[in-house]
Tab-separated table of C-alpha atoms in Angstrom:
chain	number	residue	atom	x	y	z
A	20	UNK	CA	35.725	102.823	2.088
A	21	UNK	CA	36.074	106.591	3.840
A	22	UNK	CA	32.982	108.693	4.362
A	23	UNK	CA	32.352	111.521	2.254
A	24	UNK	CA	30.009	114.423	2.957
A	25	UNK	CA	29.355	115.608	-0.876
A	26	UNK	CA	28.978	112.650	-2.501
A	27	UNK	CA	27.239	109.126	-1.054
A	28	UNK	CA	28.528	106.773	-2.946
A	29	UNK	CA	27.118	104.073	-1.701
A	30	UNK	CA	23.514	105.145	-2.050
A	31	UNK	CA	23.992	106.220	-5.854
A	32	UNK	CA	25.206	102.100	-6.265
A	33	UNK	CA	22.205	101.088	-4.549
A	34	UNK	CA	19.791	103.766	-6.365
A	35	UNK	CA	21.612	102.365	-9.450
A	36	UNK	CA	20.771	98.140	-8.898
A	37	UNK	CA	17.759	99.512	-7.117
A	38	UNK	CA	16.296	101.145	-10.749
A	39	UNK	CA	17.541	98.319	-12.853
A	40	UNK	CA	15.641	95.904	-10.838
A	41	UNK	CA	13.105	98.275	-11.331
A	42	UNK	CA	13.122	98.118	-14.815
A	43	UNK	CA	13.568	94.164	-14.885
A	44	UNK	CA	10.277	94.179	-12.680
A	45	UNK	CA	8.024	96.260	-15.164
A	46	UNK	CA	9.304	94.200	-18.437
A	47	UNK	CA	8.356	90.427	-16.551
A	48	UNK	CA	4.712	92.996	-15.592
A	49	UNK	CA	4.439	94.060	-19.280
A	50	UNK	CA	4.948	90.387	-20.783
A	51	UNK	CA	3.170	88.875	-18.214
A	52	UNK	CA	-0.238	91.296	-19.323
A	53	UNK	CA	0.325	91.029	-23.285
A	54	UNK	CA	1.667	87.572	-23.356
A	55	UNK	CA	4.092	88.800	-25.982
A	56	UNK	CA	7.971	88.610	-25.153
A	57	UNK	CA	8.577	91.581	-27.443
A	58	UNK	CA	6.667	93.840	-24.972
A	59	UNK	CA	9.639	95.744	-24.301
A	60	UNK	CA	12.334	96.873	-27.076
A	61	UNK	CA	15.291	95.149	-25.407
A	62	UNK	CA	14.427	92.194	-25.799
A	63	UNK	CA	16.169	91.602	-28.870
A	64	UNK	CA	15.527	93.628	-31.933
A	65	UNK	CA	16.825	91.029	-34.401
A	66	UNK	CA	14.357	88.255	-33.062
A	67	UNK	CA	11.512	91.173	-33.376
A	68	UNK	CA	12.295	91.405	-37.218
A	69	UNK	CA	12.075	87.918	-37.400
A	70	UNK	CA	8.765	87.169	-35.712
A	71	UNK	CA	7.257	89.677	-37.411
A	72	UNK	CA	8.470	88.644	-40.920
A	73	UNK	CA	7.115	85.503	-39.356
A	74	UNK	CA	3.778	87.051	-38.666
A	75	UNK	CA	3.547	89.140	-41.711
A	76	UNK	CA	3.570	85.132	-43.833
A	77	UNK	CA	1.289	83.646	-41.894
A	78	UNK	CA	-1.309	86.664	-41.890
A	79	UNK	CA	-0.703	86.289	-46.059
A	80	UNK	CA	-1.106	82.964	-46.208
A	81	UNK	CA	-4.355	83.566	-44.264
A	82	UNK	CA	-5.338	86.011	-47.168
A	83	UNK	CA	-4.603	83.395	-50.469
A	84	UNK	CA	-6.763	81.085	-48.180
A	85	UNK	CA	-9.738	83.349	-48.547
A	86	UNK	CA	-8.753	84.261	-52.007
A	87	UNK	CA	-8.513	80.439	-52.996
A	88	UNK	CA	-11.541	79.851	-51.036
A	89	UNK	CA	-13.660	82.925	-52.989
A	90	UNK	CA	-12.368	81.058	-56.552
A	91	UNK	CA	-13.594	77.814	-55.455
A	92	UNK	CA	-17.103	79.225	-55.471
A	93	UNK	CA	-16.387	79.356	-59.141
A	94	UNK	CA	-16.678	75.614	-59.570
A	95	UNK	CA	-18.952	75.267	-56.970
A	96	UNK	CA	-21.832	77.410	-58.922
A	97	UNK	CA	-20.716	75.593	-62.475
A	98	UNK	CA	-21.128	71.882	-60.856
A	99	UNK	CA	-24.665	72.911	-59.323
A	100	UNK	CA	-25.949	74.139	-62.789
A	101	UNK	CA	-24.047	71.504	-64.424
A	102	UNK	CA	-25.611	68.570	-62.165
A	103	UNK	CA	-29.382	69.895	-62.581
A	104	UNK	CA	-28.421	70.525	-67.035
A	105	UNK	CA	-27.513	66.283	-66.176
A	106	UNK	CA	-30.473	65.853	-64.621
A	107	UNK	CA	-32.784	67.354	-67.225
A	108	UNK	CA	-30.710	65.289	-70.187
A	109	UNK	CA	-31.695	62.304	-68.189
A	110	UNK	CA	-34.736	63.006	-68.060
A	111	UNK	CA	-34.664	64.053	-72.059
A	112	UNK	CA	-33.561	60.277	-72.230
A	113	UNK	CA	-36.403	59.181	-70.503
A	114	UNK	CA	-38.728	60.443	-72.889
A	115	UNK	CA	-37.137	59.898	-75.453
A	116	UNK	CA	-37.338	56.041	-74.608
A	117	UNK	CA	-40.774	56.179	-73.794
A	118	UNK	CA	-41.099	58.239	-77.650
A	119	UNK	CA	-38.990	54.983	-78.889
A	120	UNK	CA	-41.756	52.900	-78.160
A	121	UNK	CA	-44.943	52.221	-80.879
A	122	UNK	CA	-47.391	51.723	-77.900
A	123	UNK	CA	-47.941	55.485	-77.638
A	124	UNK	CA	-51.035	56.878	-79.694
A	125	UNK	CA	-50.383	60.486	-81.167
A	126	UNK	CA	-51.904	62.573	-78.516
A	127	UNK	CA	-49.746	60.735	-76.030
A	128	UNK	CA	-46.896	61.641	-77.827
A	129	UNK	CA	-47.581	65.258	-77.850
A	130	UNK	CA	-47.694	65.074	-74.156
A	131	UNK	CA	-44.320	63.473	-74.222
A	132	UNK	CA	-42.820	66.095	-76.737
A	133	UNK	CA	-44.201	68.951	-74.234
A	134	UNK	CA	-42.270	68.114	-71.546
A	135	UNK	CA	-39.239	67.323	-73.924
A	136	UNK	CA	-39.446	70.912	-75.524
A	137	UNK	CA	-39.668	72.484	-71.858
A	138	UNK	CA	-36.371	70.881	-70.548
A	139	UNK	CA	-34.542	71.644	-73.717
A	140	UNK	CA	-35.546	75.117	-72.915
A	141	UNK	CA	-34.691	75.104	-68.957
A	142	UNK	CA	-31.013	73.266	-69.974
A	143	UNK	CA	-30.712	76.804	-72.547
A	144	UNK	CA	-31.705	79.044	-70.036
A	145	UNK	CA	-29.456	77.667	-67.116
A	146	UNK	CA	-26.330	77.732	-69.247
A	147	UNK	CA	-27.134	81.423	-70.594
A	148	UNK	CA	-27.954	83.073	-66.977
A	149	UNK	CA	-25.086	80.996	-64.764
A	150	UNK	CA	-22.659	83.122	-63.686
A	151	UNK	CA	-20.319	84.392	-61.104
A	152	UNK	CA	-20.715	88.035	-60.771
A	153	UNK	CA	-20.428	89.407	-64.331
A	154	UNK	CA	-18.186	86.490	-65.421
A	155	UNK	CA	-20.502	84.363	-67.375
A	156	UNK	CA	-19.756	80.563	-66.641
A	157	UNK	CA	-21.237	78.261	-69.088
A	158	UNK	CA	-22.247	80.392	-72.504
A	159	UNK	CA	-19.254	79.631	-74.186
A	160	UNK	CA	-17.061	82.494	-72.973
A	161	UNK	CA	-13.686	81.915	-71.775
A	162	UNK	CA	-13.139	81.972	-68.427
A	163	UNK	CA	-9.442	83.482	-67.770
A	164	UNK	CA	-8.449	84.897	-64.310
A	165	UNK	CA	-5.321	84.081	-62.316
A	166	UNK	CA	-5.221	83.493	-58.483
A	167	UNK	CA	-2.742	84.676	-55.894
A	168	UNK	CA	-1.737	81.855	-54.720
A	169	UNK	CA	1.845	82.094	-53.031
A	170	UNK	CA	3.661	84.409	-50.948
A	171	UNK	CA	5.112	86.527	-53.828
A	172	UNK	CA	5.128	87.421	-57.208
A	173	UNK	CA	6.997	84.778	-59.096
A	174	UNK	CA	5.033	82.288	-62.040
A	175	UNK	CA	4.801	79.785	-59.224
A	176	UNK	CA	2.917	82.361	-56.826
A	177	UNK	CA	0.139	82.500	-59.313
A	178	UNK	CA	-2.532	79.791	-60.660
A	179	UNK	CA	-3.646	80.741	-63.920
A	180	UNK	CA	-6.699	78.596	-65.902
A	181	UNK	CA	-8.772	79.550	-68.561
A	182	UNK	CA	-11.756	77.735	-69.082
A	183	UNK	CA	-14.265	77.700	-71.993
A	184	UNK	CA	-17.760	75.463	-70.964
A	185	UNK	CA	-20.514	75.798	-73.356
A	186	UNK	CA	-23.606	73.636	-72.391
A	187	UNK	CA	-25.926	75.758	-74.476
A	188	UNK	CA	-28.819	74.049	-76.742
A	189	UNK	CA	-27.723	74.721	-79.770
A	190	UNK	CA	-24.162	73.842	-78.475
A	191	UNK	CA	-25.527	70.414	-77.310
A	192	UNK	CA	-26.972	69.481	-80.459
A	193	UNK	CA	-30.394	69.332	-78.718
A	194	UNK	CA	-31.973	72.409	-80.314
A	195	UNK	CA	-35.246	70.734	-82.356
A	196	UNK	CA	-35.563	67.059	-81.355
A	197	UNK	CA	-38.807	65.256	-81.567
A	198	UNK	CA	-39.943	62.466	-80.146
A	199	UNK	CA	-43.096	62.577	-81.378
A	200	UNK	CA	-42.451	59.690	-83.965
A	201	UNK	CA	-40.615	56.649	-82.750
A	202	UNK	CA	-38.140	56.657	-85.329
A	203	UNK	CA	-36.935	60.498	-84.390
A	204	UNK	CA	-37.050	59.172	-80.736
A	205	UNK	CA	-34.820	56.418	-81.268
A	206	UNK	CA	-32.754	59.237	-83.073
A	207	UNK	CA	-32.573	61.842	-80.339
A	208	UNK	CA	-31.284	58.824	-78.337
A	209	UNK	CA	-27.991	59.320	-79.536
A	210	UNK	CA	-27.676	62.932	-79.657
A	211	UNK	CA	-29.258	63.061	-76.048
A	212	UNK	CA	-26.206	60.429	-75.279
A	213	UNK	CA	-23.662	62.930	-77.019
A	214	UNK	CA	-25.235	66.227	-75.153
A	215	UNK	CA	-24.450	64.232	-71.788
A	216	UNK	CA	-20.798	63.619	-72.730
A	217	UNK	CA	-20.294	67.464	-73.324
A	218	UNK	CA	-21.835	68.308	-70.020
A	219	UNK	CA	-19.457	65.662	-68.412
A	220	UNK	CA	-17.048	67.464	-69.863
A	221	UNK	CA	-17.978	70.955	-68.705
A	222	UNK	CA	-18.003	69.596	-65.358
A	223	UNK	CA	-14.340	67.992	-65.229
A	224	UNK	CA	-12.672	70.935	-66.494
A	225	UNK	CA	-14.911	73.009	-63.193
A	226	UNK	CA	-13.977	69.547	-61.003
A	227	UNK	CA	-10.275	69.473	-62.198
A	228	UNK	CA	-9.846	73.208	-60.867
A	229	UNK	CA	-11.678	72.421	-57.839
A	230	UNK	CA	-9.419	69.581	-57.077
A	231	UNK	CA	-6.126	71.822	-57.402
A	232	UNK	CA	-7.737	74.619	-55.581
A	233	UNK	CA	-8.340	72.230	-52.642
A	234	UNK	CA	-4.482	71.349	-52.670
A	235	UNK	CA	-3.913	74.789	-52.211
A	236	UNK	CA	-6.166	75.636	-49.337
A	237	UNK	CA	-4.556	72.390	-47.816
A	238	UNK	CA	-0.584	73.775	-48.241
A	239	UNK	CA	-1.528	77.088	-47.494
A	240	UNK	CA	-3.325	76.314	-44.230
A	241	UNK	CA	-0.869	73.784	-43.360
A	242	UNK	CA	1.769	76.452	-43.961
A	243	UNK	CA	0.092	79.075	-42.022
A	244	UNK	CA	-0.439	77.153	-39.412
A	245	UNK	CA	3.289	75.717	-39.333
A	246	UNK	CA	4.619	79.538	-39.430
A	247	UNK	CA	1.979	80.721	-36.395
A	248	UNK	CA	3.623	78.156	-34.237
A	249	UNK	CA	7.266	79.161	-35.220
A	250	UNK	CA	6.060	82.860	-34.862
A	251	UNK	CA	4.544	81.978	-31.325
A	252	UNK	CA	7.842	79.659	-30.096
A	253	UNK	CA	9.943	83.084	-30.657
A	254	UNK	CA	7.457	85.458	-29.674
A	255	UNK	CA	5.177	84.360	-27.197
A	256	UNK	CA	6.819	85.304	-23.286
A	257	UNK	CA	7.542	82.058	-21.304
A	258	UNK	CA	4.903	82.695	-18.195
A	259	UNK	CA	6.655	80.523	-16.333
A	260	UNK	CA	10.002	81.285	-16.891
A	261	UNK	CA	8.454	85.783	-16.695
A	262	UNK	CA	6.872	84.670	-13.122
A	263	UNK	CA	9.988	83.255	-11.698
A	264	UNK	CA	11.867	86.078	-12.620
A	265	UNK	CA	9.590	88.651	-11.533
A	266	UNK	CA	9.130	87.385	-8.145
A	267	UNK	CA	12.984	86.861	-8.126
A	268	UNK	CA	13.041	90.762	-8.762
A	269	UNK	CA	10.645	91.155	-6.247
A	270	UNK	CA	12.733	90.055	-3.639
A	271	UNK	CA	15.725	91.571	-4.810
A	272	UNK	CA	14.021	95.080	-4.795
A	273	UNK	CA	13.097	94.512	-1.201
A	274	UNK	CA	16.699	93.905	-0.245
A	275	UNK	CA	18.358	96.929	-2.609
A	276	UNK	CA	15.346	99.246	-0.963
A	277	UNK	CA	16.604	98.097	2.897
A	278	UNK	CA	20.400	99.029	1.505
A	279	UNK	CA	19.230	101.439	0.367
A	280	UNK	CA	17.830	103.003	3.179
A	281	UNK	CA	21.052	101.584	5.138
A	282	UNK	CA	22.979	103.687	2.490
A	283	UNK	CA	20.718	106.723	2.969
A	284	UNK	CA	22.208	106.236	6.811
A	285	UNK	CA	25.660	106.618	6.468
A	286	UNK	CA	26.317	110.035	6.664
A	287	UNK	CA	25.210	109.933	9.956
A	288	UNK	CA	28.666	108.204	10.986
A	289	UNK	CA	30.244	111.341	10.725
A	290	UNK	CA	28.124	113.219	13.488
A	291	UNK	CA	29.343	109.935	15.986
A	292	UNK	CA	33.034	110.867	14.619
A	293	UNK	CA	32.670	114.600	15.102
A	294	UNK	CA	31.100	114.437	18.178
């Protein structure tokens, strides 16, 4: 190759690998400090979209996980107010077998018919003031909301339930039993018996949801979880593989600065020549 005065060829082509290496160095230094192989925009704007489509579904199914999570407290209030209305009717029963029994003198039995008449009142009072924000749970209202669910907006993205759980007194058939005489005890028996089936059913229809909403959280977190790790495989920078080549580039640099230099150094043929 001649020498040239104007124009130093050689030093633009060494200037030119010099700066790409340059380049190469600060994208292994920028993926090395964020971890993330999309640091720079060349790295493929294609596999971008698709991690962050990938992103964007896990981050939602991170959101129905909380929303599914929020409508499980639901069920969760219903079954604690549910299990202490079962406890009280048990403990109607009780009295109601002690009322069954002609060993009782009349006095005694008014003792037995006060404590009757104050759990019949607590089992009213629990189903009229349970409730989950404004949505009343157990006064015979119907429950209706719909969950999100899914990723979109299709039927199947949606859980829809309506429930309609009325454990109030009057609904129980418990509203002016009296044990006080042992035939009406050994009467209440069986509406006592017939209360506790409707409260059993209250709570399966709360218990039923509960189990489906669990399935959910499961398959959602599960999915999540799947999509973070195919989101990380095409996302997350390779350390090992970014190291390598930034020490590679490294040493390349330190050769393209010395021809560099070398090339800087060639017009200073010509003085040898002209002199």
């Amino acid at each position: 190759m001649g020498l040239r005065i104007t124009t130093n060829t050689q030093s633009l082509a060494a200037q030119r690998a010099l700066g790409q290496t340059n380049r190469e160095i600060e994208k292994s230094l920028k993926q090395m400090a964020t971890g993330n192989r999309f640091a720079t925009l060349d790295e493929g704007a294609a596999d971008f979209a698709i991690a962050e489509q990938l992103k964007a579904h896990s981050k939602s199914l991170e959101a129905v996980v909380r929303n599914v999570e929020n409508s499980k407290s639901i069920s969760s209030i219903a079954e604690g107010a549910l299990n202490e209305q079962s406890n009280l009717v048990i403990r109607m029963r009780e009295l109601a077998i002690q009322g069954a029994s002609t060993l009782f003198e009349q006095d005694q039995r008014e003792f037995l018919q006060l404590e009757f008449d104050q759990l019949a009142q607590e089992i009213d009072r629990i189903a009229q003031s349970t409730s989950f924000g404004t949505h009343a749970l157990l006064n015979g209202n119907t429950l209706s909301y719909s969950i999100q669910a899914g990723l979109g907006n299709s039927k199947y993205d949606q859980i829809k339930t309506n429930i309609n759980a009325d454990t109030r007194l009057d609904s129980l058939e418990l509203s002016g039993l009296s044990i006080t005489d042992s035939d009406e005890a050994q009467d209440a028996l069986e509406q006592i018996d017939l209360a506790f089936n409707k409260i059993a059913g209250a709570r399966s229809q709360f218990g039923a949801l509960q189990t489906r909403l669990n399935a959910v959280t499961n398959h959602a977190s599960t999915m999540a979880s799947e999509l973070q790790e195919a989101h990380s495989k095409m996302a997350d920078a390779d350390i090992a593989k970014v190291t390598s080549s930034y020490y590679q580039n490294k040493a390349l640099q330190q050769y393209q600065l010395a021809a560099l230099v070398e090339a800087q150094h060639q017009p200073a043929q010509l003085i040898k020549i002209l002199g």
